Tab-separated table of C-alpha atoms in Angstrom:
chain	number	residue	atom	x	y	z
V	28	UNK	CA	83.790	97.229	101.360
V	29	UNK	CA	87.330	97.182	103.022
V	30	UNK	CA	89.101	98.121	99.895
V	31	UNK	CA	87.442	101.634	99.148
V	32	UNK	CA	90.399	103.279	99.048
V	33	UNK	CA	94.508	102.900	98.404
V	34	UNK	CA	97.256	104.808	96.194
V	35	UNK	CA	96.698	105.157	92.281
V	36	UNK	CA	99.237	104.445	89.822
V	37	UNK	CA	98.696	107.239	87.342
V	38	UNK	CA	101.852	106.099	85.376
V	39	UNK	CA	105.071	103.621	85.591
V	40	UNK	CA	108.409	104.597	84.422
V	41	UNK	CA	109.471	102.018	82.045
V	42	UNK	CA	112.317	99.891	82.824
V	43	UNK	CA	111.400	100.584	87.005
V	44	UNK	CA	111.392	97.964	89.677
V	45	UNK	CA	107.089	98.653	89.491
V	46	UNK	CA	107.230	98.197	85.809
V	47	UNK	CA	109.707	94.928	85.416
V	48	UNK	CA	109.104	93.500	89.253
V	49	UNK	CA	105.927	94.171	90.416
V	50	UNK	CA	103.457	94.362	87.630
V	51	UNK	CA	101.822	97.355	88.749
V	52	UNK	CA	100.211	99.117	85.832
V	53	UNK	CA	98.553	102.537	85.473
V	54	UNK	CA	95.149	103.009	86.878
V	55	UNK	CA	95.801	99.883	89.211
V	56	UNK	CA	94.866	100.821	92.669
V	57	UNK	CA	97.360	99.362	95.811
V	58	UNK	CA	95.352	98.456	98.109
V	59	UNK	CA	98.154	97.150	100.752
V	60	UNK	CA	101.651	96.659	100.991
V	61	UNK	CA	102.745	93.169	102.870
V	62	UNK	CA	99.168	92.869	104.159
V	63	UNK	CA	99.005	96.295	105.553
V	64	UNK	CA	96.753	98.644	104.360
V	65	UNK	CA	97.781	101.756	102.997
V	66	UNK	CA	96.008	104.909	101.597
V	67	UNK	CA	99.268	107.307	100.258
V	68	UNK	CA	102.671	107.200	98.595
V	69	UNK	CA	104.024	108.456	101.922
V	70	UNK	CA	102.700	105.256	103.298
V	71	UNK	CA	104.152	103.191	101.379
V	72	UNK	CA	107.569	104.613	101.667
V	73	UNK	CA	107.773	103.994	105.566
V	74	UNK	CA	106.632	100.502	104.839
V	75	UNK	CA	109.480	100.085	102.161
V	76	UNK	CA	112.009	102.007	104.403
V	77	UNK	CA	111.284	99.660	107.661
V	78	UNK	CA	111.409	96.571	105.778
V	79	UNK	CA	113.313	93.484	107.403
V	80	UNK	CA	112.446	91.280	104.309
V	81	UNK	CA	113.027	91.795	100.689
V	82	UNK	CA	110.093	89.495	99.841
V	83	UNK	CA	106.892	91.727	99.120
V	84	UNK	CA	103.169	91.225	98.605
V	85	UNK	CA	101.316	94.160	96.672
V	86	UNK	CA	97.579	93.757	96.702
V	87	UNK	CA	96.007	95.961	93.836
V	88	UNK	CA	92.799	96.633	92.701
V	89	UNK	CA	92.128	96.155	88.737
V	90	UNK	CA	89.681	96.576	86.480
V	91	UNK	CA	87.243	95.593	89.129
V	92	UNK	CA	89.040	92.680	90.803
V	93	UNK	CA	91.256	92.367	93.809
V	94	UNK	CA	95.054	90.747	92.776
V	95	UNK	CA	97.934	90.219	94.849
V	96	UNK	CA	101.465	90.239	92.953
V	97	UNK	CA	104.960	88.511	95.248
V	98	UNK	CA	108.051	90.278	94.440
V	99	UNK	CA	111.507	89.613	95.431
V	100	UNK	CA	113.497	93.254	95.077
């Protein structure tokens, strides 16, 4: 299975880009960032900090099922 692994979201802080943009919720799983795999907060930083584009794609894992949410930040 290539998605065994990613960053949990244990929480969003109301009123954040991830809770009003991005539709992340707690105990959603991302999975990748832009197509790009990634496995730690850390991770996704660098990814966010050497963006060119301001258009993202967040792939998550919920409740079982694979999603992918497009964001404009």
């Amino acid at each position: 299975d290539p998605f065994q692994s990613g960053v949990f979201v244990t929480a969003v802080t109301p009123q954040s880009i991830a809770a009003t943009v991005s539709q992340l919720r707690p105990g959603d799983m991302i999975l990748a960032v832009n197509g790009q795999r990634v496995e730690t907060t850390g991770e996704i930083n660098q990814l966010v900090a050497a963006a060119q584009s301001r258009a993202w794609r967040i792939t998550v894992m919920r409740g079982g099922q694979v999603a992918e949410f497009r964001l404009n930040i």
